[in-house]
Structures are given as C-alpha cells and as structure tokens.
Amino acid sequence: MSDETLIARREKVLGPAYRLFYDRPLYLVRGQGARVWDAEGRAYLDAYNNVPSVGHCHPNVVAALAEQAAALNTHTRYLHDNVVDYAERLVATFPAPLSQVMFTCTGSEANDLALRVARSVTGAQGIIVTANAYHGVTAALAEISPSLGPANPLGAHVRVVPAPDSYRLGAEGAERALTQGVKDAVRSLQAAGHGVAAFLCDTVFASDGVFTDPVGLPAGAVAAVRAAGGLFIADEVQSGLARPGGSMWAFERHGLIPDLVTLGKPLGDGHPIAALVAQPQYLEEFGRKTRYFNTFGGNPVSAAVGRAVLDVIAEEGLQENARRVGAALRAALQGLAARHEVVGDVRGAGLYAAVELVSDRAAKTPDGARALRMVGALREAGVLVGSCGAAANCLKIRPPLCFSEADVEELVAALDRCMTQIAAPA
Ligand SMILES: Cc1ncc(COP(=O)(O)O)c(C=O)c1O
C-alpha cells in the first residue's frame, strides 16, 4: 500500500487533530539502539527520540516485558513484588526526602495528579508555568500549556512567566527575569484570590528552547513560590532519567529539591509507564483525604519493564555516556557555530541540546522557517531531529541515551551539509 493511501486512511479514521512529522511522513518499521529503519529498509540515525531511552527495542527490556506478560498482568490492588521492587529502585535514584512514588501511565496523568496533590495540600488553585510550556493532554493541563496556542485558552488561575532566555538576556539576566516573573505571578494570583498552588517547571525549559544554564537558574523562582506557600513541581517527563549526564534528574543540576516530581516518557523504553515522586508529607495528607487507583499504572508488566530500564542504565553506564557524549556533542555543535552564521547559540546539558537558528546574528532574529527546512533536509539525509522554542527556530537534539561519539560525528556532518545546502533564506 502506498504512503499516500495510508495517510488518507489515517486522516479519515483518526480525524484532523493528529499531526505527522515531515512533508514526506516517515513510516518506520524497525529500531535498534539509536537507529531506525523505514518500510523500504532505509536506515536513519535517531537524534530525536528520548522515549526509547536505552535504545530502540533493547533486548533486555523486551525480554523482561515478554517474561512478565507471559506470567501474569494485573494491577496495584493485588500484591506483587515487581511494583514494590521497581518503586524502591526508582525512588533510590532521588535525593531525600523524595521517597514515595505513585504510578501512572502517561506524563499527563502524572502532572494531573501532581496538580491534585498540590491543590489538596495548599488549598490554593493558582499555577505558574513558563511562556511556551507544554505539560500534557488533560483539560487541567491544556489550561496550563501555553504552547498549545490561543485555541486553548489558559485558565483564569494560570500565570505565565517569560522563558529564561539566556541567549538574549545573558545568564544573570535570565535568572533575574525568571525570578521577577514568578514574583509578579505570585502577587497577581494572590490579588485575584487564587492563591499559589505550584510552580510547574521543566528545569531544562525544553519547549521554551532548552535553557540549561546558568546552574541554579530556577532557584530564585522556586524560593518565591515557596515563600507564598506554593509547591515546586519539577516536570522531568522529557528531561530526566540519566539524560543530564552529570545527574540522574535535571533538577539536580540546579541544586534544587522539588516537592513533587513528574516522570514519564523514557521510563519504559517505549512502554507507557509514568509516575509522580513526592516528599511523603504531601502524599500523607493527600492520601488521608482521597484514595488512588490507576488501572494500568504500576502493573506488574510495566514495573518489570521499568526495572529492566534501570538495570540497563546501570549496566551500560548510560548516565556517564550521556555526560561524555553530550559534552562531545556540544563541542561539535560549537564548531558548527564557528562555520555557519545561521547558528546563533548552542545550549544544553548531557544528551539534550538545542541549536538556535537566527537570520541575523547581531539582532538574534529567530529563523523558524530555516529550522523547519533543516529538519526536513536532515530527514532526507537520514537523520532525525526536532525543533523547539516559541518560534520553533531551535533544532532539538535529544537522542536515545546509547548515542555514541561516532553517532555525534555522523549527526554533525549531516548538520554541516544541510546548513551549507540551506545557506540562502527560503
Ligand atoms: C514536559 C512534558 N510534560 C508532560 C508531557 C505529557 O506527557 P504524555 O504525552 O506522556 O502525556 C510531555 C509530553 O510531550 C512533556 O514534554
């Protein structure tokens, strides 16, 4: 069947809300490590997908899944070792006092649950997020996800603060702007009678364009929220699980201890597992008021998968790999910046990087059109990357954690060729 026929069938049956990547959508049929293959057998270097965290179809993860699926799958209303083992292993990767975990299936469910806990323990409704944040699909999260655009109005209880744009404001300016933005938001929420339930923040600021530095960037903002009685919720759905390299979780880079942490995408190497990790006093209060049951969240198969992913990260030294290869990646990207005017800035930590494209280096004018062409040209060249930032002008590089130095060379050579090819504005 042709791709055109499949696209038409897909649109007919799935409706118009779904989006495909690329002008020529990709039909992928197989994956291994940081490599995927399309239906014609063409290989692509995957520098984009963080969900297959320890590599596409890792055999140990597949085996753990198959073994438990062949034995039994139930849910958390029955006793099972797997969920307790996995919970203990997962919370052990967090600094004290983040010592309890509740399981969900998606990052959205984890964020939704975090909002419920924060509101329950603070008695307040107000939520603070960054300018181009995305936190998930539920009604409560669409109202706090400005990146969904004007068709999804933000709630009256939501305040948006500017992204800490270190490229344009400088390191100190970005930190100051974020802190001031949150202080203003706190005052505004209090004046409107909503109070402050939480500052929900991805500390890599990925959808805002990846602002990883300076270290300590969100600290002033977090202090301002806590001074107003609100909680700090770190959304690690994209950024966490060994990807930062120097630490397991992105918030740790900043020397911060969140009240609640939400997890998702990479936990199951493609299998849907997500979680809320919390300081126990918050769950104590929440659990006294209400009960929690998530039919699929924390089932024995998911728990076996999550445990296998943690094993692979440890056995294959993937956190250290993220640190070492991530540093090589940023150095190589800086090399590109020296050769190509279009590169305004290179940012990132571990295996999360952004290359900000501009049409005018002096004015730092975002060039979203060029980024879109670059993403398409790279796909044709056999390399997958994405884009991010409010103007979608940053190339988003977020590969599986097994990405190697040879993969960096291949990626950067392709970036180099495509930047030369797209030297003229569209
Ligand atoms: C930062 C962040 N939080 C939450 C979510 C929602 O996760 P899920 O799609 O698993 O519901 C996403 C998904 O893109 C995300 O990037």
Short mmCIF file of C-alpha atoms and ligand atoms in Angstrom, two decimals:
data_model
loop_
_atom_site.label_atom_id
_atom_site.label_comp_id
_atom_site.label_asym_id
_atom_site.label_seq_id
_atom_site.Cartn_x
_atom_site.Cartn_y
_atom_site.Cartn_z
CA MET A 1 0.00 0.00 0.00
CA SER A 2 1.37 3.48 -0.86
CA ASP A 3 2.14 6.01 1.87
CA GLU A 4 -0.47 8.35 0.30
CA THR A 5 -3.20 5.72 0.73
CA LEU A 6 -2.19 5.12 4.33
CA ILE A 7 -2.15 8.88 5.07
CA ALA A 8 -5.63 9.25 3.58
CA ARG A 9 -6.97 6.28 5.57
CA ARG A 10 -5.32 7.62 8.71
CA GLU A 11 -6.86 11.08 8.30
CA LYS A 12 -10.26 9.59 7.60
CA VAL A 13 -10.30 7.41 10.68
CA LEU A 14 -8.20 9.44 13.19
CA GLY A 15 -9.60 12.85 12.29
CA PRO A 16 -7.74 16.13 11.90
CA ALA A 17 -6.17 16.72 15.34
CA TYR A 18 -3.21 14.38 14.79
CA ARG A 19 -0.05 15.75 13.17
CA LEU A 20 2.60 13.82 11.27
CA PHE A 21 6.24 14.89 11.20
CA TYR A 22 7.71 15.95 7.84
CA ASP A 23 6.34 16.87 4.38
CA ARG A 24 7.15 13.29 3.44
CA PRO A 25 5.98 11.43 6.57
CA LEU A 26 8.16 8.60 7.78
CA TYR A 27 6.87 5.04 8.01
CA LEU A 28 9.22 3.35 10.46
CA VAL A 29 9.09 -0.39 10.94
CA ARG A 30 12.14 -1.38 12.99
CA GLY A 31 14.57 0.05 15.53
CA GLN A 32 17.76 -0.89 17.30
CA GLY A 33 19.92 1.32 19.52
CA ALA A 34 19.91 4.83 18.06
CA ARG A 35 18.96 3.59 14.58
CA VAL A 36 15.53 3.13 12.96
CA TRP A 37 14.56 1.72 9.57
CA ASP A 38 11.72 2.66 7.25
CA ALA A 39 9.49 0.34 5.27
CA GLU A 40 11.90 0.45 2.31
CA GLY A 41 14.79 -0.64 4.53
CA ARG A 42 16.48 2.79 4.70
CA ALA A 43 18.30 3.45 7.99
CA TYR A 44 18.01 6.72 9.95
CA LEU A 45 20.13 7.98 12.82
CA ASP A 46 17.71 8.83 15.63
CA ALA A 47 18.92 12.03 17.31
CA TYR A 48 15.41 12.98 18.42
CA ASN A 49 13.62 10.29 20.39
CA ASN A 50 14.03 10.13 24.16
CA VAL A 51 11.18 7.66 24.75
CA PRO A 52 13.28 4.68 23.57
CA SER A 53 15.66 5.84 26.29
CA VAL A 54 18.09 2.93 26.47
CA GLY A 55 17.87 2.34 22.73
CA HIS A 56 15.08 1.16 20.46
CA CYS A 57 13.81 -2.32 21.35
CA HIS A 58 16.56 -3.04 23.89
CA PRO A 59 16.64 -6.87 24.14
CA ASN A 60 16.77 -6.91 27.96
CA VAL A 61 13.72 -4.68 28.18
CA VAL A 62 11.85 -6.71 25.58
CA ALA A 63 12.73 -9.92 27.45
CA ALA A 64 11.56 -8.51 30.82
CA LEU A 65 8.31 -7.40 29.23
CA ALA A 66 7.69 -10.73 27.48
CA GLU A 67 8.53 -12.80 30.55
CA GLN A 68 6.15 -10.94 32.86
CA ALA A 69 3.44 -10.66 30.19
CA ALA A 70 3.60 -14.45 29.78
CA ALA A 71 3.28 -14.98 33.56
CA LEU A 72 0.61 -12.51 34.69
CA ASN A 73 -0.58 -8.95 34.37
CA THR A 74 -2.88 -7.48 36.97
CA HIS A 75 -2.86 -4.16 38.81
CA THR A 76 -1.89 -2.48 42.07
CA ARG A 77 -4.89 -3.81 44.01
CA TYR A 78 -3.14 -7.16 44.27
CA LEU A 79 0.19 -7.74 45.95
CA HIS A 80 3.12 -8.14 43.60
CA ASP A 81 6.89 -7.91 44.09
CA ASN A 82 7.51 -6.12 40.83
CA VAL A 83 5.75 -2.88 41.70
CA VAL A 84 7.35 -2.66 45.14
CA ASP A 85 10.82 -3.54 43.78
CA TYR A 86 10.54 -1.03 40.99
CA ALA A 87 9.19 1.68 43.31
CA GLU A 88 12.11 1.13 45.70
CA ARG A 89 14.62 1.16 42.86
CA LEU A 90 13.11 4.29 41.31
CA VAL A 91 12.92 6.39 44.49
CA ALA A 92 16.50 5.36 45.31
CA THR A 93 17.57 7.46 42.29
CA PHE A 94 16.17 10.59 44.01
CA PRO A 95 17.69 12.71 46.75
CA ALA A 96 15.98 12.64 50.15
CA PRO A 97 13.28 13.42 51.08
CA LEU A 98 11.78 12.44 47.69
CA SER A 99 10.95 8.93 48.82
CA GLN A 100 7.47 7.93 47.68
CA VAL A 101 6.06 7.21 44.24
CA MET A 102 2.61 6.84 42.69
CA PHE A 103 2.38 5.21 39.26
CA THR A 104 0.50 6.42 36.20
CA CYS A 105 0.64 5.50 32.51
CA THR A 106 1.46 8.88 30.96
CA GLY A 107 3.28 12.08 31.80
CA SER A 108 -0.05 13.88 31.55
CA GLU A 109 -1.57 11.69 34.25
CA ALA A 110 1.48 12.31 36.42
CA ASN A 111 1.17 16.08 36.01
CA ASP A 112 -2.58 15.95 36.55
CA LEU A 113 -2.05 14.01 39.77
CA ALA A 114 0.65 16.49 40.84
CA LEU A 115 -1.82 19.35 40.41
CA ARG A 116 -4.38 17.49 42.52
CA VAL A 117 -1.84 16.88 45.29
CA ALA A 118 -0.55 20.47 45.20
CA ARG A 119 -4.06 21.90 45.36
CA SER A 120 -5.10 19.50 48.05
CA VAL A 121 -2.20 20.35 50.36
CA THR A 122 -2.02 24.10 49.73
CA GLY A 123 -5.76 24.77 49.47
CA ALA A 124 -4.86 27.12 46.60
CA GLN A 125 -5.62 26.88 42.85
CA GLY A 126 -3.04 29.10 41.15
CA ILE A 127 -0.41 27.56 38.86
CA ILE A 128 2.65 29.26 37.38
CA VAL A 129 4.23 27.99 34.14
CA THR A 130 6.71 29.29 31.58
CA ALA A 131 5.83 31.07 28.34
CA ASN A 132 5.92 28.15 25.92
CA ALA A 133 5.41 25.32 28.39
CA TYR A 134 3.73 22.05 27.49
CA HIS A 135 2.58 19.82 30.33
CA GLY A 136 0.07 17.42 28.79
CA VAL A 137 -3.27 16.47 27.28
CA THR A 138 -5.91 16.58 30.03
CA ALA A 139 -8.30 19.52 30.36
CA ALA A 140 -6.47 20.68 33.50
CA LEU A 141 -3.12 20.55 31.68
CA ALA A 142 -4.25 22.11 28.39
CA GLU A 143 -5.23 25.13 30.54
CA ILE A 144 -1.63 25.44 31.76
CA SER A 145 0.13 24.63 28.46
CA PRO A 146 0.63 27.90 26.57
CA SER A 147 2.48 26.13 23.74
CA LEU A 148 -0.86 24.72 22.57
CA GLY A 149 -1.64 28.23 21.31
CA PRO A 150 -4.60 30.61 21.51
CA ALA A 151 -7.16 27.95 20.60
CA ASN A 152 -6.55 26.51 24.09
CA PRO A 153 -7.22 29.43 26.43
CA LEU A 154 -5.28 29.38 29.68
CA GLY A 155 -7.27 29.12 32.90
CA ALA A 156 -8.01 32.21 35.00
CA HIS A 157 -5.89 30.60 37.72
CA VAL A 158 -2.81 30.36 35.47
CA ARG A 159 0.06 32.83 35.22
CA VAL A 160 2.71 32.61 32.54
CA VAL A 161 6.26 33.81 33.14
CA PRO A 162 8.87 34.57 30.46
CA ALA A 163 11.24 31.79 29.46
CA PRO A 164 14.71 32.38 30.91
CA ASP A 165 16.27 33.27 27.55
CA SER A 166 19.95 33.23 28.42
CA TYR A 167 20.87 33.85 24.76
CA ARG A 168 19.19 37.24 24.70
CA LEU A 169 19.27 38.23 28.38
CA GLY A 170 22.60 36.74 29.42
CA ALA A 171 22.99 34.25 32.28
CA GLU A 172 22.25 36.65 35.14
CA GLY A 173 19.53 38.46 33.20
CA ALA A 174 17.72 35.18 32.51
CA GLU A 175 17.83 34.18 36.16
CA ARG A 176 16.62 37.64 37.23
CA ALA A 177 13.82 37.69 34.64
CA LEU A 178 12.53 34.28 35.73
CA THR A 179 12.61 35.18 39.43
CA GLN A 180 10.91 38.53 38.81
CA GLY A 181 8.33 36.92 36.54
CA VAL A 182 7.43 34.42 39.24
CA LYS A 183 7.28 37.11 41.94
CA ASP A 184 4.88 39.12 39.75
CA ALA A 185 2.82 36.00 39.05
CA VAL A 186 2.60 35.22 42.77
CA ARG A 187 1.33 38.73 43.52
CA SER A 188 -1.18 38.57 40.67
CA LEU A 189 -2.54 35.15 41.75
CA GLN A 190 -2.87 36.32 45.34
CA ALA A 191 -4.59 39.56 44.32
CA ALA A 192 -7.09 37.58 42.23
CA GLY A 193 -7.84 35.26 45.17
CA HIS A 194 -6.49 32.09 43.53
CA GLY A 195 -3.52 31.71 45.85
CA VAL A 196 -0.41 29.83 44.75
CA ALA A 197 -0.63 26.05 44.48
CA ALA A 198 2.51 25.43 42.43
CA PHE A 199 5.21 26.46 40.03
CA LEU A 200 5.28 23.63 37.47
CA CYS A 201 8.51 23.74 35.57
CA ASP A 202 10.67 21.61 33.27
CA THR A 203 14.09 22.70 34.51
CA VAL A 204 15.56 22.15 31.02
CA PHE A 205 12.88 24.54 29.67
CA ALA A 206 12.74 22.27 26.62
CA SER A 207 9.65 23.56 24.85
CA ASP A 208 10.82 27.13 25.56
CA GLY A 209 14.02 26.41 23.60
CA VAL A 210 16.28 24.49 26.06
CA PHE A 211 17.73 26.91 28.61
CA THR A 212 20.02 24.82 30.77
CA ASP A 213 22.29 27.50 32.19
CA PRO A 214 23.32 29.10 34.43
CA VAL A 215 23.33 26.37 37.04
CA GLY A 216 20.82 27.42 39.73
CA LEU A 217 18.66 29.20 37.13
CA PRO A 218 15.25 28.39 38.69
CA ALA A 219 16.38 28.76 42.33
CA GLY A 220 15.06 32.31 42.87
CA ALA A 221 11.74 31.45 41.24
CA VAL A 222 11.35 28.35 43.42
CA ALA A 223 12.12 30.36 46.57
CA ALA A 224 9.49 32.96 45.62
CA VAL A 225 6.83 30.28 45.12
CA ARG A 226 7.64 28.57 48.39
CA ALA A 227 7.56 31.90 50.25
CA ALA A 228 3.97 32.21 49.01
CA GLY A 229 3.07 28.71 50.29
CA GLY A 230 3.17 27.06 46.85
CA LEU A 231 4.95 23.86 45.83
CA PHE A 232 7.69 23.39 43.29
CA ILE A 233 6.78 20.62 40.83
CA ALA A 234 9.66 19.56 38.57
CA ASP A 235 8.37 18.14 35.30
CA GLU A 236 11.04 15.57 34.36
CA VAL A 237 8.83 13.91 31.76
CA GLN A 238 11.29 14.86 28.99
CA SER A 239 14.44 15.86 30.73
CA GLY A 240 15.17 13.19 33.31
CA LEU A 241 16.41 9.61 33.71
CA ALA A 242 20.20 9.88 33.19
CA ARG A 243 19.89 12.29 30.25
CA PRO A 244 21.54 15.23 32.10
CA GLY A 245 24.69 13.11 32.39
CA GLY A 246 26.13 14.76 35.50
CA SER A 247 22.99 13.76 37.40
CA MET A 248 20.07 11.39 37.03
CA TRP A 249 17.46 14.17 37.05
CA ALA A 250 17.61 17.66 35.57
CA PHE A 251 16.53 19.50 38.74
CA GLU A 252 19.63 18.13 40.49
CA ARG A 253 21.87 20.16 38.15
CA HIS A 254 20.43 23.26 39.80
CA GLY A 255 20.95 22.05 43.35
CA LEU A 256 17.19 22.05 43.96
CA ILE A 257 14.93 19.57 45.76
CA PRO A 258 11.39 19.73 44.38
CA ASP A 259 8.30 19.00 46.43
CA LEU A 260 6.88 16.82 43.66
CA VAL A 261 8.48 15.39 40.53
CA THR A 262 6.64 14.06 37.49
CA LEU A 263 8.14 11.36 35.25
CA GLY A 264 7.11 9.70 32.01
CA LYS A 265 8.44 9.23 28.52
CA PRO A 266 11.83 7.50 28.99
CA LEU A 267 10.93 5.28 31.98
CA GLY A 268 9.75 2.32 29.92
CA ASP A 269 11.97 2.49 26.79
CA GLY A 270 8.75 2.91 24.79
CA HIS A 271 6.34 1.12 27.12
CA PRO A 272 3.84 3.51 28.79
CA ILE A 273 4.99 3.99 32.38
CA ALA A 274 4.93 7.28 34.25
CA ALA A 275 4.98 8.37 37.86
CA LEU A 276 4.72 11.05 40.49
CA VAL A 277 7.57 11.10 43.02
CA ALA A 278 6.91 13.06 46.18
CA GLN A 279 8.09 14.14 49.56
CA PRO A 280 5.99 11.90 51.82
CA GLN A 281 4.28 14.62 53.85
CA TYR A 282 2.33 15.67 50.75
CA LEU A 283 1.10 12.17 49.96
CA GLU A 284 0.30 11.63 53.63
CA GLU A 285 -2.16 14.50 53.53
CA PHE A 286 -3.48 13.72 50.03
CA GLY A 287 -3.89 10.02 50.83
CA ARG A 288 -5.81 10.80 54.01
CA LYS A 289 -8.35 12.77 52.01
CA THR A 290 -8.73 10.52 48.99
CA ARG A 291 -7.92 7.11 47.51
CA TYR A 292 -5.95 6.43 44.36
CA PHE A 293 -6.28 3.66 41.82
CA ASN A 294 -4.94 3.78 38.27
CA THR A 295 -5.98 0.63 36.41
CA PHE A 296 -2.83 0.24 34.32
CA GLY A 297 -0.42 2.42 36.27
CA GLY A 298 2.19 0.30 38.07
CA ASN A 299 1.01 -3.06 36.71
CA PRO A 300 3.49 -5.96 37.04
CA VAL A 301 4.47 -5.89 33.36
CA SER A 302 5.15 -2.14 33.40
CA ALA A 303 7.08 -2.49 36.63
CA ALA A 304 9.22 -5.28 35.13
CA VAL A 305 9.94 -3.05 32.16
CA GLY A 306 10.82 -0.05 34.35
CA ARG A 307 13.16 -2.17 36.42
CA ALA A 308 14.86 -3.54 33.28
CA VAL A 309 15.41 0.03 32.04
CA LEU A 310 17.10 0.99 35.33
CA ASP A 311 19.25 -2.15 35.07
CA VAL A 312 20.35 -1.30 31.53
CA ILE A 313 21.21 2.28 32.52
CA ALA A 314 23.43 0.95 35.31
CA GLU A 315 24.96 -1.99 33.39
CA GLU A 316 25.76 0.02 30.27
CA GLY A 317 26.87 3.17 32.10
CA LEU A 318 24.35 5.26 30.19
CA GLN A 319 24.38 8.22 32.57
CA GLU A 320 28.14 8.52 32.13
CA ASN A 321 27.64 8.02 28.39
CA ALA A 322 25.18 10.93 28.37
CA ARG A 323 27.76 13.09 30.14
CA ARG A 324 30.69 12.16 27.89
CA VAL A 325 28.90 12.02 24.54
CA GLY A 326 26.81 15.07 25.45
CA ALA A 327 29.98 17.10 26.03
CA ALA A 328 31.38 15.91 22.67
CA LEU A 329 28.08 16.79 21.02
CA ARG A 330 28.07 20.36 22.36
CA ALA A 331 31.72 20.86 21.40
CA ALA A 332 30.98 19.67 17.84
CA LEU A 333 27.92 21.92 17.64
CA GLN A 334 30.04 24.89 18.76
CA GLY A 335 32.35 24.01 15.86
CA LEU A 336 29.37 24.35 13.54
CA ALA A 337 28.57 27.74 15.04
CA ALA A 338 32.05 28.90 14.02
CA ARG A 339 31.36 27.94 10.38
CA HIS A 340 27.69 28.83 9.93
CA GLU A 341 26.25 32.33 10.50
CA VAL A 342 22.80 30.81 10.95
CA VAL A 343 23.78 29.28 14.30
CA GLY A 344 23.04 31.90 16.94
CA ASP A 345 23.52 29.79 20.04
CA VAL A 346 24.23 26.26 21.23
CA ARG A 347 22.77 25.16 24.56
CA GLY A 348 22.22 22.00 26.52
CA ALA A 349 23.30 19.55 29.17
CA GLY A 350 24.10 15.88 28.74
CA LEU A 351 22.25 14.41 25.80
CA TYR A 352 19.80 17.29 25.47
CA ALA A 353 20.94 20.03 23.12
CA ALA A 354 19.47 22.89 21.13
CA VAL A 355 20.96 24.76 18.20
CA GLU A 356 19.22 28.13 17.89
CA LEU A 357 18.97 29.31 14.27
CA VAL A 358 18.82 33.04 13.51
CA SER A 359 18.55 35.08 10.32
CA ASP A 360 20.63 37.91 11.80
CA ARG A 361 23.25 37.16 14.42
CA ALA A 362 23.53 40.74 15.65
CA ALA A 363 19.77 41.14 16.11
CA LYS A 364 19.35 37.48 17.16
CA THR A 365 16.29 37.22 14.92
CA PRO A 366 14.69 33.74 15.24
CA ASP A 367 14.59 31.83 11.93
CA GLY A 368 11.83 29.28 12.34
CA ALA A 369 11.45 28.80 8.57
CA ARG A 370 15.09 27.76 8.30
CA ALA A 371 14.75 25.36 11.23
CA LEU A 372 11.76 23.72 9.54
CA ARG A 373 13.75 23.33 6.30
CA MET A 374 16.71 21.96 8.25
CA VAL A 375 14.57 19.32 9.98
CA GLY A 376 13.19 18.24 6.57
CA ALA A 377 16.63 18.26 4.90
CA LEU A 378 18.10 16.18 7.72
CA ARG A 379 15.31 13.65 7.35
CA GLU A 380 16.16 13.34 3.66
CA ALA A 381 19.81 12.95 4.72
CA GLY A 382 18.87 10.08 7.06
CA VAL A 383 19.00 11.92 10.41
CA LEU A 384 16.08 12.62 12.75
CA VAL A 385 15.97 15.79 14.85
CA GLY A 386 13.11 18.03 16.01
CA SER A 387 12.54 21.69 16.71
CA CYS A 388 11.53 23.67 19.78
CA GLY A 389 11.18 27.19 21.15
CA ALA A 390 8.31 29.66 20.83
CA ALA A 391 9.42 30.48 17.25
CA ALA A 392 10.26 26.80 16.56
CA ASN A 393 13.71 28.01 15.48
CA CYS A 394 15.82 25.76 17.70
CA LEU A 395 16.91 22.36 16.46
CA LYS A 396 16.13 19.92 19.24
CA ILE A 397 18.66 17.11 19.67
CA ARG A 398 17.57 14.54 22.24
CA PRO A 399 18.73 11.08 21.19
CA PRO A 400 18.47 7.72 22.95
CA LEU A 401 20.99 7.52 25.81
CA CYS A 402 23.14 4.99 23.93
CA PHE A 403 24.10 7.65 21.35
CA SER A 404 27.83 7.26 20.64
CA GLU A 405 30.69 9.55 19.65
CA ALA A 406 30.51 8.06 16.13
CA ASP A 407 26.80 8.99 16.08
CA VAL A 408 27.75 12.57 17.05
CA GLU A 409 30.17 12.72 14.11
CA GLU A 410 27.51 11.44 11.72
CA LEU A 411 24.92 13.88 13.07
CA VAL A 412 27.20 16.91 12.95
CA ALA A 413 28.45 16.07 9.44
CA ALA A 414 24.82 15.92 8.28
CA LEU A 415 24.03 19.21 10.06
CA ASP A 416 27.07 20.78 8.38
CA ARG A 417 26.00 19.62 4.89
CA CYS A 418 22.38 20.69 5.40
CA MET A 419 23.36 24.12 6.77
CA THR A 420 25.52 24.70 3.68
CA GLN A 421 22.71 23.48 1.43
CA ILE A 422 20.18 25.80 3.11
CA ALA A 423 22.56 28.79 3.28
CA ALA A 424 20.14 31.08 1.44
CA PRO A 425 16.92 32.20 3.17
CA ALA A 426 13.81 30.39 1.94
C1 LIG B 1 7.49 18.30 29.60
C2 LIG B 1 6.33 17.39 29.33
N1 LIG B 1 5.43 17.15 30.31
C3 LIG B 1 4.38 16.34 30.11
C4 LIG B 1 4.15 15.74 28.89
C5 LIG B 1 2.95 14.85 28.70
O1 LIG B 1 3.34 13.52 28.64
P1 LIG B 1 2.44 12.41 27.91
O2 LIG B 1 2.44 12.72 26.45
O3 LIG B 1 3.09 11.11 28.26
O4 LIG B 1 1.07 12.51 28.49
C6 LIG B 1 5.03 15.97 27.84
C7 LIG B 1 4.80 15.34 26.52
O5 LIG B 1 5.28 15.77 25.49
C8 LIG B 1 6.15 16.81 28.07
O6 LIG B 1 7.03 17.06 27.09
#
